[in-house]
Every structure is written in C-alpha cells, then in structure tokens.
Coordinates of C-alpha atoms and ligand atoms in Angstrom, one line a residue:
M203 CA 102.5 72.5 96.1
A204 CA 100.5 70.0 94.5
Q205 CA 100.9 68.7 91.3
P206 CA 98.6 69.6 88.0
K207 CA 95.3 67.0 88.1
P208 CA 93.8 65.6 84.8
T209 CA 90.9 66.8 85.9
Y210 CA 90.0 69.0 89.2
E211 CA 85.9 68.7 91.0
I212 CA 84.4 71.9 91.5
A213 CA 81.3 71.5 94.0
T214 CA 78.5 73.5 92.8
I215 CA 75.8 74.6 95.1
E216 CA 73.4 76.8 92.8
G217 CA 71.3 77.8 96.2
D218 CA 68.7 80.0 95.6
G219 CA 67.0 82.6 94.1
I220 CA 69.1 84.1 91.0
G221 CA 71.7 81.4 92.7
P222 CA 70.8 78.9 89.7
E223 CA 70.8 81.4 86.9
V224 CA 74.0 82.8 87.4
C225 CA 75.5 79.7 88.7
R226 CA 74.7 77.9 85.3
A227 CA 75.8 81.2 83.4
S228 CA 79.5 80.5 85.3
V229 CA 79.3 77.0 84.6
S230 CA 78.9 77.0 80.6
V231 CA 81.1 80.0 80.6
L232 CA 83.8 77.5 82.3
E233 CA 83.4 74.7 80.7
R234 CA 84.1 76.4 77.1
A235 CA 87.1 78.4 78.1
C236 CA 88.6 75.3 79.8
G237 CA 87.7 72.7 77.1
T238 CA 85.6 69.2 77.7
G239 CA 87.4 66.9 80.6
L240 CA 89.0 69.4 83.2
L241 CA 86.6 70.7 84.7
A242 CA 83.8 68.6 86.6
F243 CA 81.6 70.0 88.6
Q244 CA 78.9 68.2 90.7
D245 CA 75.5 70.5 91.5
L246 CA 75.4 69.8 95.2
P247 CA 71.3 70.5 96.7
G248 CA 71.8 73.4 100.0
G249 CA 70.3 77.2 100.4
A250 CA 67.0 78.3 102.1
D251 CA 64.7 76.2 99.8
H252 CA 66.4 73.5 100.5
Y253 CA 65.9 74.5 104.9
V254 CA 62.3 74.8 104.1
R255 CA 61.8 71.2 102.7
T256 CA 64.2 69.7 104.6
G257 CA 65.2 71.0 107.3
D258 CA 68.6 71.2 106.9
V259 CA 70.6 74.0 105.2
L260 CA 73.8 72.8 104.3
P261 CA 73.6 69.3 104.3
D262 CA 76.0 67.0 105.1
E263 CA 76.6 64.8 101.7
T264 CA 76.8 68.5 100.3
Y265 CA 79.6 69.6 102.9
Q266 CA 81.5 65.8 102.3
A267 CA 81.9 67.2 98.7
C268 CA 82.8 70.9 99.7
R269 CA 85.8 69.0 101.5
R270 CA 86.2 66.6 99.0
A271 CA 86.7 68.7 95.6
D272 CA 89.4 71.2 94.2
A273 CA 87.0 74.3 95.0
I274 CA 83.2 75.5 95.5
L275 CA 81.0 77.4 93.4
H276 CA 78.0 78.8 94.3
G277 CA 74.8 81.1 92.7
A278 CA 73.6 82.4 96.1
A279 CA 71.8 81.4 99.3
G280 CA 68.5 83.1 101.0
M281 CA 64.9 83.4 100.6
P282 CA 62.7 86.4 102.0
G283 CA 61.3 85.4 105.3
V284 CA 62.4 81.9 105.8
T285 CA 64.2 82.5 108.9
Y286 CA 65.6 81.1 112.2
P287 CA 63.7 81.2 115.6
D288 CA 65.8 84.5 116.9
G289 CA 65.3 86.5 113.5
T290 CA 68.5 85.5 111.6
E291 CA 68.6 84.7 107.8
V292 CA 68.8 81.0 106.8
G293 CA 70.8 81.3 104.1
N294 CA 73.0 83.5 105.4
D295 CA 73.9 80.1 107.3
L296 CA 75.0 77.9 104.4
H297 CA 78.0 79.6 103.5
L298 CA 78.8 81.1 107.2
R299 CA 78.5 77.4 108.2
L300 CA 81.2 76.5 105.2
R301 CA 83.3 79.8 106.6
F302 CA 83.8 78.3 109.9
R303 CA 84.3 74.7 108.6
L304 CA 86.3 75.5 106.1
D305 CA 88.2 77.8 107.6
L306 CA 87.7 80.3 104.7
Y307 CA 89.5 82.9 106.2
A308 CA 90.4 85.1 103.9
N309 CA 87.2 87.5 101.5
V310 CA 88.5 88.8 98.6
R311 CA 86.9 91.2 96.7
P312 CA 87.9 92.8 93.6
I313 CA 86.8 96.6 92.5
R314 CA 87.7 97.1 89.3
L315 CA 86.1 99.5 86.7
Y316 CA 85.7 98.2 83.2
Q317 CA 84.0 101.1 81.3
G318 CA 83.8 104.6 82.7
D319 CA 80.1 105.2 82.1
F320 CA 79.5 101.8 84.7
S321 CA 80.5 103.7 87.6
P322 CA 78.1 106.2 89.3
L323 CA 81.5 108.7 90.3
K324 CA 82.2 111.7 88.2
S325 CA 84.7 111.3 85.1
R326 CA 86.3 108.2 86.0
E327 CA 88.0 106.0 83.2
A328 CA 88.2 102.4 82.8
G329 CA 90.9 100.9 84.8
S330 CA 91.4 103.6 87.1
I331 CA 89.5 102.0 90.2
D332 CA 91.3 98.7 90.6
Y333 CA 91.7 97.7 94.3
V334 CA 91.1 94.7 96.4
I335 CA 89.2 94.9 99.5
I336 CA 90.5 91.5 102.1
R337 CA 87.7 91.2 104.4
E338 CA 88.8 89.1 107.8
N339 CA 86.1 86.5 107.6
T340 CA 85.9 84.1 110.1
E341 CA 86.3 86.7 113.7
G342 CA 85.3 90.6 114.1
L343 CA 81.7 91.6 115.0
Y344 CA 80.1 88.8 112.9
A345 CA 82.2 85.8 115.2
S346 CA 79.4 86.4 117.3
R347 CA 76.3 85.1 115.3
G348 CA 74.4 83.0 117.2
G349 CA 76.5 83.7 120.9
G350 CA 74.7 87.4 121.3
V351 CA 72.7 87.7 123.8
V352 CA 69.1 89.4 124.0
L353 CA 68.6 90.3 128.2
R354 CA 65.1 90.2 129.7
G355 CA 64.1 91.7 126.5
E356 CA 65.7 95.1 127.3
L357 CA 69.4 95.2 126.4
A358 CA 70.8 93.1 123.8
T359 CA 74.6 92.7 123.3
D360 CA 77.7 91.0 120.7
T361 CA 81.3 90.7 121.0
L362 CA 83.6 91.7 118.6
V363 CA 86.5 89.1 118.9
I364 CA 90.1 90.1 117.4
T365 CA 92.3 87.9 117.5
R366 CA 96.1 87.7 116.8
R367 CA 96.5 85.0 115.4
G368 CA 93.0 85.8 112.7
T369 CA 94.8 89.4 112.6
E370 CA 98.3 88.3 111.7
R371 CA 97.2 85.8 108.9
I372 CA 94.5 88.1 107.5
A373 CA 97.8 90.6 107.2
R374 CA 99.7 88.5 105.8
F375 CA 97.2 87.7 103.0
A376 CA 96.6 91.5 102.2
F377 CA 100.5 92.2 102.2
D378 CA 101.4 88.6 100.4
L379 CA 98.5 90.0 97.2
A380 CA 100.3 93.2 97.2
R381 CA 103.5 91.8 96.5
K382 CA 101.7 89.9 93.6
R383 CA 100.1 93.1 92.3
S384 CA 101.0 96.3 90.2
G385 CA 100.4 98.9 92.7
A386 CA 97.4 101.5 92.8
P387 CA 96.2 103.3 89.5
R388 CA 97.2 106.8 90.9
D389 CA 100.5 106.3 91.5
G390 CA 101.9 102.8 90.8
R391 CA 102.6 102.3 94.3
K392 CA 102.3 97.9 96.3
R393 CA 100.2 99.8 99.1
V394 CA 98.0 97.7 101.9
T395 CA 95.2 99.9 103.7
V396 CA 94.6 98.8 107.2
C397 CA 90.6 100.2 107.8
D398 CA 89.9 100.3 111.3
K399 CA 88.6 102.1 113.9
A400 CA 91.6 102.1 116.0
N401 CA 90.6 106.0 117.7
I402 CA 87.6 104.3 119.5
L403 CA 87.7 100.8 120.0
R404 CA 90.8 98.9 121.7
S405 CA 89.9 95.9 119.9
Y406 CA 90.7 97.6 116.6
A407 CA 93.9 99.7 118.0
F408 CA 95.2 95.7 118.9
F409 CA 94.1 94.7 114.9
R410 CA 96.1 97.9 112.9
S411 CA 99.1 97.1 116.1
V412 CA 99.0 93.2 114.4
C413 CA 99.3 94.7 110.8
D414 CA 102.1 96.8 111.3
E415 CA 104.1 93.7 113.3
V416 CA 103.8 91.5 110.1
H417 CA 104.2 95.1 107.9
A418 CA 107.3 94.5 109.2
D419 CA 107.9 91.5 106.9
Y420 CA 107.3 93.4 104.1
P421 CA 109.3 96.2 103.8
D422 CA 108.5 96.6 100.1
I423 CA 105.1 97.0 100.4
E424 CA 103.8 100.5 101.8
I425 CA 101.3 100.8 104.7
D426 CA 98.4 103.1 105.4
Y427 CA 95.9 103.1 107.7
A428 CA 92.0 105.1 107.4
Y429 CA 89.1 104.4 109.7
V430 CA 85.9 102.9 108.6
D431 CA 84.2 106.3 108.3
A432 CA 86.8 108.2 106.7
I433 CA 87.4 105.2 103.7
T434 CA 83.9 106.1 103.0
V435 CA 84.6 109.1 101.7
H436 CA 88.2 108.2 100.1
M437 CA 86.8 105.3 98.2
V438 CA 84.6 107.7 96.6
K439 CA 86.6 110.9 96.3
R440 CA 90.3 109.2 95.2
P441 CA 89.4 105.5 94.1
D442 CA 92.8 105.6 92.4
F443 CA 94.8 106.1 95.5
Y444 CA 93.9 102.0 96.9
D445 CA 95.6 99.1 96.0
V446 CA 94.5 97.0 98.6
I447 CA 92.5 97.5 101.4
V448 CA 92.6 95.1 104.8
A449 CA 89.5 95.5 107.2
E450 CA 88.0 93.3 110.2
N451 CA 84.6 91.1 109.4
M452 CA 81.9 93.7 109.2
F453 CA 83.7 96.3 108.3
G454 CA 85.0 94.4 105.0
D455 CA 81.5 93.8 104.3
I456 CA 79.8 97.0 104.4
I457 CA 82.8 99.0 102.7
S458 CA 83.1 96.0 99.9
D459 CA 79.3 97.1 98.9
L460 CA 80.7 100.2 98.6
G461 CA 83.1 99.3 96.4
A462 CA 81.3 97.4 94.2
A463 CA 79.0 100.6 93.7
T464 CA 81.4 102.9 92.6
V465 CA 82.3 100.5 89.6
G466 CA 78.9 99.4 88.8
G467 CA 77.0 97.7 91.2
L468 CA 76.8 94.1 93.0
G469 CA 76.0 92.2 89.8
I470 CA 79.6 92.8 88.3
A471 CA 81.8 92.2 91.8
P472 CA 83.2 88.7 92.3
S473 CA 83.9 87.5 95.4
A474 CA 86.5 84.6 97.0
E475 CA 86.7 83.2 100.2
I476 CA 90.0 80.9 100.5
G477 CA 91.7 79.3 103.9
D478 CA 95.0 77.5 103.7
D479 CA 93.2 74.2 102.3
F480 CA 89.7 75.1 100.8
G481 CA 88.6 77.8 98.1
L482 CA 84.7 79.2 98.0
F483 CA 83.8 81.7 95.1
Q484 CA 80.5 83.2 94.6
G485 CA 79.6 86.8 93.1
A486 CA 79.3 89.6 95.7
H487 CA 75.5 89.8 95.7
G488 CA 72.8 87.9 97.6
S489 CA 70.0 85.6 95.7
A490 CA 68.0 89.0 94.5
P491 CA 64.4 87.4 95.2
D492 CA 63.2 90.5 93.6
I493 CA 64.4 89.8 89.9
A494 CA 65.1 85.7 90.2
G495 CA 63.9 83.7 87.5
T496 CA 63.0 86.8 85.1
D497 CA 66.3 86.0 83.1
T498 CA 67.7 90.3 83.9
A499 CA 70.2 89.6 86.5
S500 CA 74.1 90.0 86.0
P501 CA 76.1 86.5 85.3
L502 CA 79.5 88.4 85.5
A503 CA 79.7 88.4 89.1
T504 CA 80.0 85.0 89.2
I505 CA 81.4 84.6 85.9
L506 CA 84.3 86.9 87.1
S507 CA 84.0 84.6 90.6
G508 CA 84.3 81.6 88.3
A509 CA 87.7 83.1 86.5
F510 CA 89.4 83.5 90.1
M511 CA 88.8 80.5 90.9
L512 CA 90.8 78.8 87.8
R513 CA 93.2 81.1 88.5
W514 CA 93.6 79.8 92.5
I515 CA 93.4 76.6 91.7
G516 CA 95.6 76.7 88.9
E517 CA 98.4 78.6 91.0
R518 CA 98.0 76.0 94.4
H519 CA 98.6 73.0 91.4
E520 CA 101.2 75.8 88.9
D521 CA 98.5 74.3 86.1
P522 CA 99.0 76.4 83.3
R523 CA 96.0 75.0 81.5
M524 CA 93.6 76.8 84.2
L525 CA 95.6 79.8 84.5
E526 CA 95.1 80.6 80.7
G527 CA 91.0 79.6 81.4
A528 CA 91.5 82.4 83.9
A529 CA 92.7 84.4 81.3
R530 CA 90.3 83.7 78.3
V531 CA 87.3 84.4 81.1
E532 CA 88.3 87.4 82.2
R533 CA 89.4 88.9 78.7
A534 CA 86.1 87.6 77.0
V535 CA 84.6 89.5 79.8
E536 CA 86.2 92.8 79.4
T537 CA 85.5 92.1 75.6
T538 CA 81.8 91.7 76.2
L539 CA 81.7 95.0 78.3
A540 CA 84.1 97.4 75.3
Q541 CA 81.9 95.7 72.2
R542 CA 78.5 97.6 74.1
K543 CA 76.3 95.3 72.5
F544 CA 75.5 92.9 75.0
I545 CA 75.2 95.3 78.8
P546 CA 73.5 93.2 81.7
R547 CA 70.3 95.7 82.9
D548 CA 72.1 96.9 86.2
L549 CA 74.7 98.0 84.1
G550 CA 72.4 100.1 82.0
G551 CA 71.7 98.2 79.1
T552 CA 69.3 96.4 78.2
A553 CA 71.3 92.1 77.8
S554 CA 69.5 89.2 79.9
C555 CA 71.4 87.0 81.8
T556 CA 71.3 84.3 78.6
E557 CA 72.6 87.4 76.0
V558 CA 75.2 87.9 78.6
T559 CA 76.0 84.6 79.1
R560 CA 75.9 83.7 75.7
A561 CA 78.1 86.8 74.4
V562 CA 81.1 85.8 77.0
C563 CA 81.0 82.6 75.7
D564 CA 81.3 84.0 71.9
N565 CA 84.3 86.1 72.9
L566 CA 86.1 82.9 73.9
K567 CA 87.7 82.6 70.8
Ligands
ATP28 P1 72.5 89.4 101.2 O1 72.0 89.8 102.5 O2 72.5 87.7 100.6 O3 73.6 90.0 100.6 P2 71.1 91.4 99.6 O4 69.8 91.2 100.3 O5 71.6 92.5 100.6 O6 71.3 90.2 99.9 P3 71.1 91.0 97.3 O7 70.3 89.6 96.8 O8 72.3 91.1 96.7 O9 71.7 91.6 98.5 O10 70.5 92.0 96.0 C1 70.3 93.5 96.4 C2 70.1 94.6 95.5 O11 70.9 94.4 94.0 C3 69.0 93.3 94.6 O12 67.7 95.1 94.2 C4 69.3 92.9 93.1 O13 68.0 93.2 92.3 C5 70.3 94.1 93.0 N1 70.9 92.5 92.2 C6 72.0 91.8 93.1 N2 72.6 90.4 92.4 C7 72.3 91.0 91.1 C8 72.7 90.6 90.0 N3 73.5 89.8 90.0 N4 72.7 91.6 88.6 C9 71.3 91.9 88.4 N5 71.1 93.1 89.8 C10 71.0 92.6 91.2

C-alpha cells in the first residue's frame, strides 16, 4: 500500500468530439471537490484529430506521462472516417494501446439507476438496478485486433483467446469486488454472475471452469452463470438480481452498453480500466461526434468516472481526503439528479453540459 501524497498527478487526455467538453467538466468538479493543491492535472495530446495532424494517435510523451501519473482521466477519442487502411478506427487505438501497454485488464462498468424514470424499463425505482460489469479487457476476441486474417478476399478470421492467467485475475477481481459491495438489490446476496457461451465454445467453457476454480477461495460469495444471449433478457426483466457480472472482452463490451441503456444511457455510465499498477478513467460512451461542440452532451459519465478515480487513488494510498472527495462528487451528482432542475438532455431534461456541471459544482457544498 502506497503512502498518501501531498499532490496526485492526473494525466488528462481530452481527445475528440465531446471528449474535451466532458473532460473539462469533470476536471472542474474534481478540483472543486478536492480543494486546491491535492490534484494536478496535466493536459496531454492524443486521439484521432491528433493522428490526422501528426500521424500519431498516442504520442510517446503522452504515454510516458501516463506511466508517471497517479491516474489517467480521458474524455473520448475517435472521429468519423478517420480509419487505418484495414478499416479499423484510429480513435479506439488510443485506449487500446494504453490498455495493452499498461496492462489494464479489468474494465469496470458500474450500472446504477439514480431516478426511476431515467430507465426505459417499467416501474423501476431508484437503486433497484445497482450492479457492476467486469469486462476482461486484454484478451477474448479483441485480443486478435490487428492480427486477424483476410484470405484472398474470400474468408476472414479472428481468434478468441482465453488464458488461465487472464481469467484467474479477472475472476479474482470480480470476487474481491463482490466482497466489498452490499449484494444485489433484490435479495442482498453477494453474487458473481459468469457471463459466457460455455454451451457452444470450448474457450468459454474453459473461462467458466477457471472462474469456478477461483470461486473456491470465496465461499462467502454466490456464483451464478448466464449465457450471453440469456443475460440480455435477464438484464431487462430482472436487473435487480445482479451484483457483479464478469464477462469475456467482447461480451462485456456489448452487455455494458445494454446495462447503461437500462439506467438512462451512455451519458450517465462511468467506466474504469484498471490494472495492478495503472488506472484509466473515462465515461462508457464514445466521442459522440453527432453532438460535439453543441454543449448538449451529458458530463455525468465523465464526472462519475472522475469520482471513481478519486476512490481508486484513495484506496491505493489510504488517503481519506481522496475517499471523501469521491463521496462528495457522487453525492453532488445524486442531489443534482434528485432536484430535477438541471437534467441533461439524454435523460429527458433540457440542461446543457455547462449547466449540469455548474449544478453539480454547486451541490458539492
Ligand atoms: P465508440 O465506438 O467510440 O464506442 P459510438 O459511436 O458507439 O462510440 P458514442 O460516441 O458513445 O457511440 O455515441 C452513441 C450515441 O450516444 C450517440 O447518438 C451520442 O450522441 C450519444 N451519446 C454518447 N455519449 C453521450 C453523452 N455524454 N451525452 C449525451 N449523449 C451521448
């Protein structure tokens, strides 16, 4: 466990599209929540626009600064039409490179319903959806990115990779998290649901069996299984059953967008990519080029990701100032939404990004 520091360095990559506006919103809330001097943000270049100008999506100076920092805060990266010759998007490459080089193996996606009517699901009360998706972030089907084969214009393959080490560490991460939480809203049971397709592919059956082995060390946590197709139904029909869900990379990617939709959309869904030594925090959404520059984006996902970052640093350094800062930001978001005066557009309100940010800042008091 590291010692508390007088100041924590935050490497900040605003990126493209709505990235700069939501990132600045988060920085202003975090600075206010923590007071002067505790956080030092370093603004760093990177993203699709930077690639267009320089040919580099992640400059080495940005990467090195990310390695030196206590955490990384990111807006979003990606611009329509900015692709590599193989057709894949340049923007995604920014955090993919950071993900692999910093070994950010756990993608943590909290799914929480703040106000019942934000959910498209019928008769859902605030707090009745409250679970976390743990997406394995470094292997699975996406491990093949850049390594797939297109043969003679006739067939294409990408390979799904599951390793014992990768599965053990993500399963352990999920069970450790379940231990710290207070269980599923429905029954208060601490539960890890393993999401896979073990009935069809050997690789997923192996993923499940390794999760089972890890579970032997956690007799206090219930283990549950769901095939990925079935879980899309359960996440809609009985979302209160879930506490922690652990999934292979691509499945986790897909179900976390569905989870976000059940609590109001991508604009309120935070995300963290965490490894043993580094952590990167950004909203679950992309650069949303359709609304960039219009001051209509919701900053809440990035603000909540920032709170997550404070808590992560606070736990690593046993620093109560950071833990208190995280709690203040989360309470301020909750209060802002409960007041119903400044609700972002994607949640049915009319408030701009600037207005929502100001309301959250005001509620920090
Ligand atoms: P990526 O491929 O990078 O994940 P994407 O194209 O799948 O990105 P987003 O950029 O997240 O998706 O946008 C999907 C939709 O959600 C868009 O219509 C966008 O306007 C909306 N959206 C995303 N983020 C926000 C936000 N913070 N506030 C409001 N709407 C948002």
